[in-house]
Amino acid sequence: MNSVVLDAGKVKSLIPRTWPLFFSRHGAFTAAQRAAITPIVAGRGALVFAATASGKTEAVMAPLLERYWGRRQQPGLTILYICPTRALVRDLYERLQSPLADAGIRLSMKTGDTGPISEALTGVLLTTPESTDSLLTRSPRLFTALQAIVLDEIHLLDNTPRGDHTRCLLARLERIRQYANPETPPAQHVALSATVFDPAGIAQRYLHSGVVLNIPGQRDILAQIHPLYDLDELVNALAQRASPTSLWGSRKSLLFCNSRDEVEQTAVYLRQHLPHHAEVFVHYSNLDAQMRREVEERFAAAAVAVCVATSTLELGIDIGSVDDVALLGAPPDLTAFLQRVGRGGRRAAQTQVLCMPRSPGEWARFEGLLTLAGGQWQSPGGQWQSGGYLAAPDPLDLPPYAFRPSVLVQQIFSLLKQSPTGSIRLADVRRIAPVEVTSAAIEQIVSHLAWSDYLQPGRMGEWRPGEKLQELIDQHEIYSNIGMEAMPAYAIDAFTGKTIGQTERVYKKGTILLLGGKPMQVVWQDQNRFGLAPTASHVPPDDILRFQKAYIAVPFLVTQVVAGLLNIPPGHLITMAATEGVWLFHFWGTIWGALLADMLLLHGLPAEYVNEYAIHLRRPLAQLPPWSDQIAQ
């Protein structure tokens, strides 16, 4: 559905109370704000995707507050704002606290990093899916008067276990609202992102109904590709870009790495080898929340600095003005690429990025990502451009979506904790499960949980917690076990006793580790905890704190663009003789490439997955064997 964009004067007239809170100091609207305010203030659902730093938060909060300010008819929250990360929750809280306080609107936040909150909350709550789940089980009455739900950075949730979790939470929230007031219309849903490639699917999954707003305005990308043979190449490039006579004029640089280990190694090297003075910071998810906030604040305040980060800083967390962005290794997909590049030069007409591939394959991926970002790729189903698309994409350009029924296991546990009777029926699960999940699948899940002693029969047609589930409930371990990494060991500051990081293993006393780019020594160890203290030792570190690495999949679309840049026609595969066997270049991406290798193995053809572009065969192949559904199972 489309929305009529009014002129600035008419838009301003729609929000007389919230204009002074959000826009008076700027005196004007951005394109995203002009497009979004009109339908949202009218009560329509909306999917808003626009460039980074286009004012999406204000585009949503101003009309929602204008519409529901003072309309609350019973105690409880009015607006629920769900973010994918704790860091984004805190950053938004700090941004919104002052204008909402001036208007007398209460703003609260709830994450795993904050303490308990009042059961008499009103106004606006910023939180995460997991904390929403926790609140639903403990204080469902909080949500009886809920009017609107905002889903920020929806691309980070959609088509993941946490996205499926969120879909169930939305159904549960609506169920509570309807139970409290059967006549109330559905809550208004709004979703935001800078990069969305399946808007119709996202709107169907997360909005009751509404408009899809694709606001153009991506800045041109000024890219330089330079090979990363070693970190000396990075040092030289940063020194050149920081020079007063440089075209780039970079005083503050944000460097993205694809792993935490790379972050640590890069930070240590830069501290030792940068020829100019610059503070060097590190930022990644498993550092303690307080340490991350200190990094964000110090980097924002620094005049000349470098921050080395993982994807944690892809989001709109406030880190001040950034002159330059460098990518050490190619991101897997266009979404991550645009998010990272968009963090630099937000007030400039162009955003500049230094792309540093570590291999020819990564160089090719950078070329493909830049082609997609510039809107120069014609896919079979439509023309793609940065920040969205102009026509419906080819189905193979999009990752296939399917709700994961296993998410319902956790939701059954949560429903039982929420239930005032301590029991649930199959119908309760049916109400929160998407329509694509069959009733037979729900019955199968419940039967398996009963067989595994997580559920036990109650009264006729009811199920109650079994012994195993009761233990999980007592330990409060039923809210965030969806798609989460297991982190059983904790690194502790030996002097303050504060948790400073999490790792998969416990290190022995005397071990020298890198944490935050600095050498630390293990001074004590107790079961799954070990104490770290700074050390001046010049002995090379024994290890970097090792964290479980996320699986990075390069999508089909990106590798198909690479094939197009090499003038390989669609649907063609290339073979090349090797010393032992044959290289088969498919350009199908990570998942489809792995499936191809498995398919060949199933048919007795020895094949080894190499990367997103190729597999290795031990003997030549005349044609592909027929597809087998056994591969996908």
XYZ file of C-alpha atoms in Angstrom:
633
model
C 0.000 0.000 0.000
C 1.209 3.514 -0.748
C 1.128 6.685 1.328
C 0.639 10.285 0.191
C 3.608 12.490 1.153
C 2.414 15.924 2.301
C 4.434 19.130 2.196
C 6.401 20.063 5.315
C 3.848 22.618 6.539
C 0.973 20.142 6.501
C 3.092 17.454 8.176
C 4.006 19.911 10.930
C 0.334 20.682 11.492
C -0.319 16.988 12.197
C 2.033 16.907 15.191
C 1.576 20.219 17.068
C 2.573 18.775 20.454
C 5.575 16.682 19.397
C 7.045 19.081 16.824
C 8.789 21.119 19.575
C 10.149 17.941 21.182
C 11.871 16.478 18.124
C 12.068 18.930 15.228
C 12.105 22.567 16.334
C 15.901 22.653 16.727
C 16.355 21.373 13.166
C 13.515 23.389 11.665
C 12.808 20.836 8.954
C 11.891 17.226 8.277
C 13.974 14.596 6.555
C 12.447 12.682 3.650
C 11.825 9.697 5.911
C 9.997 11.855 8.443
C 7.791 13.520 5.837
C 6.824 10.119 4.434
C 6.241 8.284 7.721
C 4.542 10.813 9.989
C 1.297 11.104 8.010
C 0.264 7.399 7.947
C 1.545 6.669 11.462
C -0.237 9.583 13.120
C -3.404 8.340 11.362
C -3.011 4.981 13.119
C -1.776 2.873 10.223
C 0.903 0.226 10.566
C 4.087 0.904 8.647
C 7.351 -0.634 7.535
C 9.819 2.239 7.220
C 13.128 1.586 5.539
C 15.432 4.466 4.798
C 19.111 5.301 4.868
C 21.143 5.326 8.071
C 20.964 8.684 9.901
C 17.719 9.650 8.140
C 15.809 10.307 11.382
C 13.725 7.119 11.441
C 13.399 7.060 15.228
C 11.889 10.554 15.334
C 9.795 9.734 12.255
C 8.085 7.020 14.294
C 8.086 8.313 17.866
C 6.734 11.775 17.088
C 3.492 10.600 15.402
C 2.969 7.739 17.877
C 3.293 10.061 20.862
C 1.107 12.643 19.139
C -1.591 10.031 18.553
C -1.546 8.360 21.981
C -0.397 11.167 24.284
C -3.055 11.376 27.000
C -5.326 8.737 25.412
C -4.472 6.021 27.907
C -7.686 4.910 29.604
C -6.244 2.433 32.102
C -2.907 1.800 33.807
C -0.166 0.241 31.733
C 2.213 0.904 28.922
C 1.198 2.836 25.845
C 4.148 2.194 23.488
C 6.459 -0.834 23.490
C 9.706 -0.264 21.566
C 11.588 -3.531 20.882
C 15.272 -3.423 19.862
C 17.479 -6.355 18.825
C 20.332 -5.456 21.230
C 20.795 -4.150 24.747
C 23.245 -1.542 23.518
C 20.658 -0.053 21.173
C 18.089 0.038 23.992
C 20.439 2.074 26.179
C 21.456 4.361 23.341
C 17.822 5.124 22.464
C 17.024 5.682 26.135
C 19.728 8.337 26.376
C 18.505 9.992 23.148
C 14.803 10.020 24.058
C 14.992 10.641 27.790
C 15.321 14.441 27.612
C 12.542 15.257 25.089
C 10.092 12.864 26.723
C 10.892 14.189 30.193
C 10.176 17.722 28.949
C 6.740 16.531 27.867
C 6.068 14.665 31.102
C 6.021 11.288 29.350
C 7.578 8.452 31.317
C 10.337 6.517 29.555
C 11.689 3.224 30.921
C 14.057 0.530 29.712
C 14.372 -3.153 30.535
C 17.179 -5.481 29.449
C 19.363 -8.107 31.052
C 21.726 -5.276 32.027
C 19.106 -3.367 34.045
C 17.509 -4.197 37.334
C 13.846 -4.927 38.129
C 11.269 -2.415 36.969
C 8.016 -1.260 38.511
C 4.861 -3.193 37.739
C 3.078 0.168 37.470
C 4.906 1.229 34.299
C 3.283 3.804 32.054
C 4.345 5.651 28.937
C 7.067 4.134 26.755
C 9.198 1.040 27.395
C 12.410 0.257 25.476
C 13.382 -3.386 25.650
C 14.509 -6.546 23.801
C 12.509 -9.613 22.714
C 13.913 -11.665 25.604
C 13.037 -9.061 28.224
C 9.577 -8.691 26.676
C 9.122 -12.429 27.176
C 10.253 -12.160 30.778
C 7.816 -9.323 31.478
C 4.975 -11.242 29.842
C 5.422 -14.129 32.262
C 5.778 -11.942 35.352
C 3.505 -8.950 34.718
C 1.159 -9.539 31.762
C -1.164 -6.774 33.023
C 1.495 -4.250 31.986
C 0.421 -4.720 28.387
C -3.377 -4.560 28.669
C -3.528 -0.921 27.515
C -0.763 -1.174 24.924
C -1.501 0.950 21.848
C 1.566 0.588 19.625
C 4.599 -1.675 19.149
C 7.777 -0.561 17.371
C 10.268 -3.112 16.011
C 13.625 -1.433 15.399
C 16.325 -2.813 13.051
C 13.877 -5.496 11.974
C 16.364 -6.986 9.508
C 18.431 -8.269 12.450
C 15.462 -10.239 13.781
C 13.610 -11.399 10.698
C 14.346 -14.906 9.420
C 16.212 -15.825 12.602
C 15.098 -17.763 15.691
C 14.757 -14.439 17.520
C 12.499 -13.167 14.760
C 10.270 -16.224 15.108
C 10.325 -15.642 18.861
C 9.188 -12.059 18.272
C 6.306 -13.204 16.069
C 5.037 -15.353 18.930
C 5.456 -12.499 21.394
C 3.378 -10.199 19.189
C 0.582 -12.776 19.190
C 0.793 -13.121 22.977
C 0.695 -9.357 23.468
C -2.398 -9.102 21.282
C -4.024 -11.964 23.174
C -3.531 -10.097 26.463
C -4.962 -6.880 25.016
C -8.019 -8.648 23.622
C -8.593 -10.511 26.886
C -8.574 -7.222 28.831
C -10.811 -5.421 26.331
C -12.438 -7.564 23.611
C -13.614 -4.450 21.740
C -10.177 -2.900 21.349
C -8.729 -2.793 17.813
C -5.345 -4.468 17.183
C -2.272 -2.585 18.354
C -0.504 -0.421 15.801
C 2.726 -2.076 14.579
C 5.660 -0.163 13.081
C 8.942 -1.697 11.887
C 12.167 0.132 11.005
C 15.354 -0.675 9.134
C 17.976 0.856 6.872
C 18.186 -2.242 4.683
C 15.227 -4.476 3.862
C 15.158 -6.871 0.921
C 11.858 -8.657 1.535
C 9.474 -5.856 2.531
C 6.326 -7.719 1.539
C 7.338 -10.737 3.619
C 8.321 -8.646 6.637
C 5.086 -6.660 6.481
C 3.095 -9.897 6.369
C 4.981 -11.397 9.294
C 5.089 -8.432 11.694
C 2.349 -5.937 10.733
C -1.399 -6.411 10.987
C -1.728 -4.197 7.931
C -0.315 -0.926 6.726
C 2.056 0.791 4.343
C 5.537 -0.073 3.123
C 7.621 3.098 2.911
C 10.814 2.819 0.876
C 12.436 6.240 1.196
C 15.243 6.908 -1.294
C 18.250 8.910 -0.270
C 21.213 6.635 0.174
C 24.425 8.634 -0.023
C 26.970 7.853 -2.699
C 29.729 5.541 -1.543
C 33.304 6.662 -2.203
C 35.203 3.374 -1.942
C 38.868 2.501 -2.127
C 39.846 -1.175 -2.368
C 43.299 -2.034 -1.075
C 44.564 -5.603 -0.442
C 45.252 -6.554 3.178
C 48.421 -8.637 2.905
C 49.226 -7.916 6.559
C 48.414 -5.308 9.177
C 51.244 -3.072 7.943
C 48.994 -2.366 4.946
C 46.278 -1.171 7.320
C 48.699 1.028 9.287
C 49.974 2.663 6.112
C 46.460 3.224 4.767
C 45.231 4.806 8.024
C 48.304 7.026 8.229
C 47.755 8.209 4.667
C 44.058 8.894 5.228
C 44.802 10.788 8.481
C 47.337 13.076 6.802
C 46.290 16.783 6.716
C 46.931 16.809 2.953
C 44.925 13.641 2.356
C 41.813 13.588 0.191
C 40.115 11.614 2.960
C 40.895 13.906 5.914
C 40.244 11.122 8.414
C 40.702 11.993 12.075
C 38.341 9.374 13.508
C 38.128 5.941 11.909
C 35.815 3.014 12.595
C 37.279 -0.375 11.626
C 35.029 -3.410 11.230
C 36.345 -6.972 11.581
C 34.446 -10.210 11.052
C 35.572 -11.857 14.317
C 36.423 -10.904 17.869
C 39.896 -12.409 17.570
C 40.632 -10.110 14.627
C 39.467 -7.137 16.688
C 41.908 -7.937 19.473
C 44.859 -8.613 17.173
C 44.237 -5.487 15.113
C 43.924 -3.224 18.149
C 47.195 -4.468 19.645
C 49.023 -3.960 16.353
C 47.667 -0.458 15.839
C 48.663 0.629 19.337
C 52.209 -0.446 18.622
C 52.622 0.712 15.017
C 50.416 3.717 14.194
C 52.807 6.542 13.245
C 50.421 9.246 14.477
C 48.831 9.663 17.877
C 45.355 8.174 18.101
C 43.462 6.473 20.887
C 42.620 2.900 19.918
C 39.426 1.325 21.260
C 37.802 -2.090 20.848
C 34.092 -2.956 20.874
C 32.367 -6.337 20.632
C 29.391 -8.046 22.199
C 31.066 -10.182 24.838
C 32.793 -7.313 26.576
C 30.918 -6.267 29.672
C 28.112 -3.778 28.978
C 29.739 -1.085 31.123
C 33.020 -1.487 29.234
C 31.187 -1.115 25.909
C 29.443 2.051 27.081
C 32.755 3.531 28.221
C 34.242 2.795 24.798
C 31.275 4.425 23.045
C 31.493 7.545 25.201
C 35.280 7.901 25.012
C 35.380 7.293 21.266
C 32.614 9.856 20.737
C 34.520 12.437 22.799
C 37.984 11.788 21.311
C 39.380 14.183 18.723
C 41.592 11.619 16.969
C 40.790 7.950 17.489
C 40.359 4.516 15.976
C 37.706 2.051 17.116
C 38.012 -1.591 16.065
C 34.681 -3.407 16.271
C 32.617 -6.352 15.168
C 29.038 -5.981 13.968
C 28.049 -4.515 17.368
C 28.557 -1.001 15.985
C 26.621 -1.606 12.769
C 23.537 -0.278 14.524
C 22.696 3.344 15.233
C 24.476 3.502 18.586
C 25.747 7.029 19.231
C 29.527 7.104 18.822
C 29.771 10.680 17.613
C 31.055 11.799 14.249
C 33.073 9.238 12.268
C 35.158 10.468 9.342
C 36.066 7.156 7.790
C 35.096 3.496 7.800
C 37.436 0.616 7.014
C 36.324 -2.965 6.436
C 38.956 -5.604 7.243
C 37.600 -8.434 5.170
C 34.364 -8.388 3.206
C 31.032 -8.592 5.062
C 28.896 -11.562 4.010
C 25.954 -9.668 2.530
C 24.662 -6.318 1.351
C 22.781 -5.603 4.576
C 25.919 -5.781 6.717
C 27.896 -3.850 4.100
C 25.429 -0.942 3.974
C 25.046 -0.851 7.748
C 28.808 -0.645 8.262
C 29.495 1.851 5.494
C 26.595 4.013 6.681
C 28.281 4.685 10.032
C 30.790 7.069 8.454
C 30.418 10.732 7.491
C 26.718 10.918 8.356
C 26.491 14.637 7.636
C 28.456 14.435 4.386
C 27.025 14.044 0.903
C 29.230 10.984 0.416
C 30.266 8.197 2.723
C 33.815 6.970 2.316
C 35.009 3.462 2.986
C 38.323 1.623 2.795
C 37.699 -1.972 1.675
C 40.573 -4.307 2.552
C 40.162 -7.822 1.104
C 42.418 -10.597 2.368
C 42.015 -12.794 -0.698
C 40.959 -12.573 -4.360
C 37.604 -14.043 -3.344
C 37.005 -11.237 -0.860
C 38.085 -8.651 -3.438
C 35.455 -10.074 -5.795
C 32.858 -9.948 -3.026
C 33.646 -6.292 -2.351
C 33.183 -5.559 -6.061
C 29.846 -7.368 -5.994
C 28.658 -5.540 -2.867
C 29.617 -2.162 -4.308
C 27.765 -3.028 -7.525
C 24.626 -3.932 -5.583
C 24.922 -0.852 -3.366
C 25.144 1.359 -6.428
C 21.997 -0.126 -7.974
C 23.865 -1.343 -11.040
C 22.776 -4.985 -10.964
C 19.883 -6.289 -12.993
C 18.622 -9.472 -11.377
C 16.236 -11.765 -13.287
C 13.304 -10.530 -11.217
C 13.998 -6.833 -10.735
C 16.395 -3.922 -10.402
C 18.130 -3.754 -7.026
C 19.464 -0.576 -5.491
C 21.012 0.423 -2.177
C 18.482 0.403 0.627
C 15.777 -1.478 -1.247
C 14.542 -2.563 -4.647
C 12.409 -1.180 -7.435
C 10.629 -4.367 -8.465
C 9.917 -7.775 -6.983
C 13.202 -9.690 -6.718
C 13.799 -13.164 -8.026
C 12.967 -15.723 -5.286
C 16.526 -17.022 -5.381
C 17.756 -13.515 -4.522
C 16.083 -13.791 -1.113
C 16.871 -16.239 1.690
C 14.003 -18.724 2.023
C 11.829 -18.100 5.054
C 10.233 -20.751 7.216
C 9.082 -20.449 10.816
C 11.074 -22.744 13.120
C 8.582 -24.882 15.073
C 11.295 -25.535 17.685
C 10.795 -21.928 18.872
C 7.430 -23.087 20.195
C 9.236 -25.278 22.736
C 10.547 -22.207 24.532
C 7.211 -20.440 24.112
C 5.342 -23.344 25.706
C 7.644 -23.049 28.711
C 7.060 -19.303 28.882
C 3.288 -19.680 28.559
C 3.288 -22.086 31.478
C 5.162 -19.561 33.618
C 2.666 -16.873 32.585
C -0.435 -19.007 33.168
C -2.267 -18.146 36.425
C -3.346 -21.797 36.681
C 0.124 -23.177 35.938
C -1.214 -25.133 32.973
C -1.869 -24.723 29.263
C -3.918 -26.368 26.542
C -3.068 -27.075 22.917
C -5.395 -24.224 21.946
C -3.167 -21.783 23.849
C -0.192 -22.779 21.726
C -2.289 -22.676 18.561
C -3.194 -19.019 19.238
C 0.434 -17.828 19.317
C 1.813 -20.032 16.540
C 1.831 -18.648 12.982
C -0.753 -20.106 10.628
C 1.927 -21.958 8.659
C 2.584 -24.200 11.691
C 0.104 -27.062 11.538
C -1.887 -28.274 14.504
C -0.344 -31.698 13.940
C 3.127 -30.187 14.377
C 2.045 -28.556 17.645
C 0.687 -31.861 18.939
C 3.941 -33.568 18.008
C 5.988 -30.973 19.915
C 3.825 -31.300 23.032
C 3.972 -35.106 22.871
C 7.757 -35.049 22.648
C 8.013 -32.661 25.617
C 5.782 -34.954 27.655
C 7.861 -38.005 26.675
C 11.011 -36.086 27.725
C 9.587 -35.208 31.178
C 9.312 -31.479 30.467
C 5.503 -31.677 30.544
C 3.082 -33.827 32.486
C -0.680 -34.257 32.167
C -2.916 -32.094 34.358
C -6.674 -31.987 34.246
C -8.415 -33.204 31.110
C -6.740 -31.560 28.107
C -4.233 -29.610 30.206
C -0.459 -29.808 30.495
C 1.633 -28.787 33.487
C 5.399 -28.421 34.021
C 7.301 -31.651 34.429
C 10.285 -32.090 36.704
C 12.861 -30.966 34.122
C 10.899 -27.864 33.198
C 10.336 -26.894 36.824
C 14.114 -26.810 37.300
C 14.489 -24.464 34.318
C 11.717 -22.205 35.620
C 13.315 -22.047 39.077
C 16.642 -21.061 37.458
C 14.960 -18.400 35.232
C 16.377 -20.072 32.109
C 13.335 -20.014 29.856
C 13.506 -16.568 28.234
C 16.687 -16.265 26.188
C 17.620 -19.746 25.012
C 16.589 -19.087 21.399
C 19.479 -18.787 19.000
C 21.765 -17.778 21.844
C 25.367 -18.809 22.264
C 26.345 -20.931 25.238
C 28.819 -18.953 27.359
C 29.529 -21.025 30.457
C 32.778 -19.308 31.575
C 33.220 -15.793 32.926
C 36.254 -13.506 32.948
C 36.282 -11.431 36.150
C 38.198 -8.268 36.996
C 40.465 -9.552 39.776
C 40.392 -6.223 41.652
C 36.756 -5.103 41.395
C 35.033 -8.476 41.035
C 33.039 -7.240 38.039
C 32.389 -9.454 35.038
C 34.396 -8.083 32.118
C 33.831 -10.758 29.482
C 32.510 -14.214 28.663
C 34.260 -17.083 26.985
C 33.713 -20.711 26.084
C 36.480 -22.035 28.304
C 38.162 -21.435 31.631
C 41.849 -20.450 31.549
C 44.412 -21.629 34.102
C 46.198 -19.380 36.542
C 49.240 -17.695 34.994
C 47.871 -17.615 31.430
C 48.486 -14.358 29.528
C 45.473 -13.337 27.442
C 44.509 -10.434 25.230
C 41.315 -8.664 26.286
C 40.336 -5.296 24.906
C 43.585 -5.304 22.984
C 45.651 -5.357 26.192
C 47.603 -8.183 27.890
C 45.905 -9.589 30.984
C 47.054 -12.370 33.306
C 44.862 -15.011 34.917
C 45.545 -14.604 38.639
C 42.950 -17.036 39.962
C 40.541 -19.673 38.703
C 37.420 -21.059 40.385
C 35.174 -23.515 38.534
C 33.685 -21.523 35.596
C 35.189 -18.176 36.652
C 38.698 -16.808 36.355
C 40.201 -13.523 37.477
C 42.138 -11.235 35.158
C 44.551 -8.470 36.072
C 46.597 -6.140 33.838
C 50.184 -7.209 33.347
C 53.265 -5.389 32.134
C 54.774 -8.640 30.929
C 56.396 -8.422 27.505
C 56.012 -12.161 27.011
C 53.808 -12.890 23.966
C 50.259 -13.714 25.049
C 49.285 -17.356 25.297
C 45.919 -16.773 23.689
C 43.140 -14.347 22.867
C 39.909 -14.839 24.759
C 38.115 -17.220 22.402
C 34.411 -16.854 21.793
C 32.073 -19.050 19.807
C 32.084 -17.771 16.254
C 28.851 -17.128 14.410
C 28.278 -18.932 11.145
C 28.670 -16.434 8.305
C 26.845 -17.333 5.094
C 27.426 -15.433 1.865
C 24.060 -15.266 0.060
C 23.284 -16.459 -3.466
C 22.640 -12.921 -4.712
C 26.119 -11.614 -3.869
C 27.951 -14.473 -5.575
C 25.681 -14.248 -8.622
C 26.650 -10.592 -8.981
C 30.311 -11.628 -8.811
C 29.654 -14.130 -11.606
C 27.969 -11.398 -13.637
C 30.967 -9.103 -13.202
C 33.108 -11.936 -14.604
C 30.763 -12.171 -17.614
C 29.543 -15.636 -16.641
C 25.962 -16.056 -17.953
C 23.226 -16.938 -15.443
C 22.783 -20.685 -14.972
C 26.322 -21.530 -16.134
C 28.952 -23.361 -14.081
C 32.659 -23.208 -14.852
C 35.155 -26.059 -14.490
C 38.916 -25.711 -14.302
C 41.467 -28.503 -14.255
C 43.598 -28.793 -11.128
C 46.665 -30.855 -10.242
C 44.405 -33.343 -8.549
C 40.841 -33.270 -9.837
C 38.726 -30.343 -10.997
C 37.544 -27.014 -9.631
C 33.819 -26.440 -10.131
C 32.913 -22.737 -9.875
C 29.187 -22.483 -9.147
C 28.835 -18.970 -7.637
C 25.858 -20.227 -5.635
C 26.814 -18.794 -2.245
C 27.560 -20.596 1.006
C 24.366 -22.564 1.626
C 23.588 -23.594 -1.949
C 27.261 -24.391 -2.535
C 27.334 -26.680 0.491
C 24.117 -28.356 -0.678
C 25.670 -28.896 -4.114
C 28.681 -30.610 -2.564
C 26.390 -32.815 -0.447
C 24.285 -33.685 -3.499
C 27.356 -34.826 -5.434
C 28.534 -36.910 -2.475
C 25.090 -38.528 -2.240
C 25.490 -39.640 -5.845
C 28.931 -41.129 -5.223
C 30.888 -38.199 -6.689
C 33.643 -37.153 -4.257
C 33.285 -33.403 -3.736
C 34.662 -30.978 -1.167
C 33.121 -27.616 -0.335
C 35.776 -24.894 -0.691
C 34.007 -21.530 -0.386
C 30.972 -19.592 -1.599
C 32.263 -19.713 -5.171
C 33.606 -23.221 -5.720
C 33.840 -26.867 -4.774
C 36.635 -29.331 -5.557
C 35.954 -32.576 -7.442
C 38.292 -35.522 -7.635
C 37.249 -36.279 -11.202
C 35.576 -34.385 -14.069
C 31.815 -33.934 -14.127
C 29.814 -34.001 -17.363
C 26.512 -32.815 -15.853
C 24.861 -32.305 -12.493
C 22.953 -35.281 -11.067
C 19.228 -34.893 -10.330
C 18.208 -33.073 -7.162
C 17.266 -35.164 -4.138
C 15.062 -33.943 -1.288
C 17.186 -36.085 1.035
C 19.883 -33.368 0.869
C 17.664 -30.688 2.365
C 16.436 -32.843 5.249
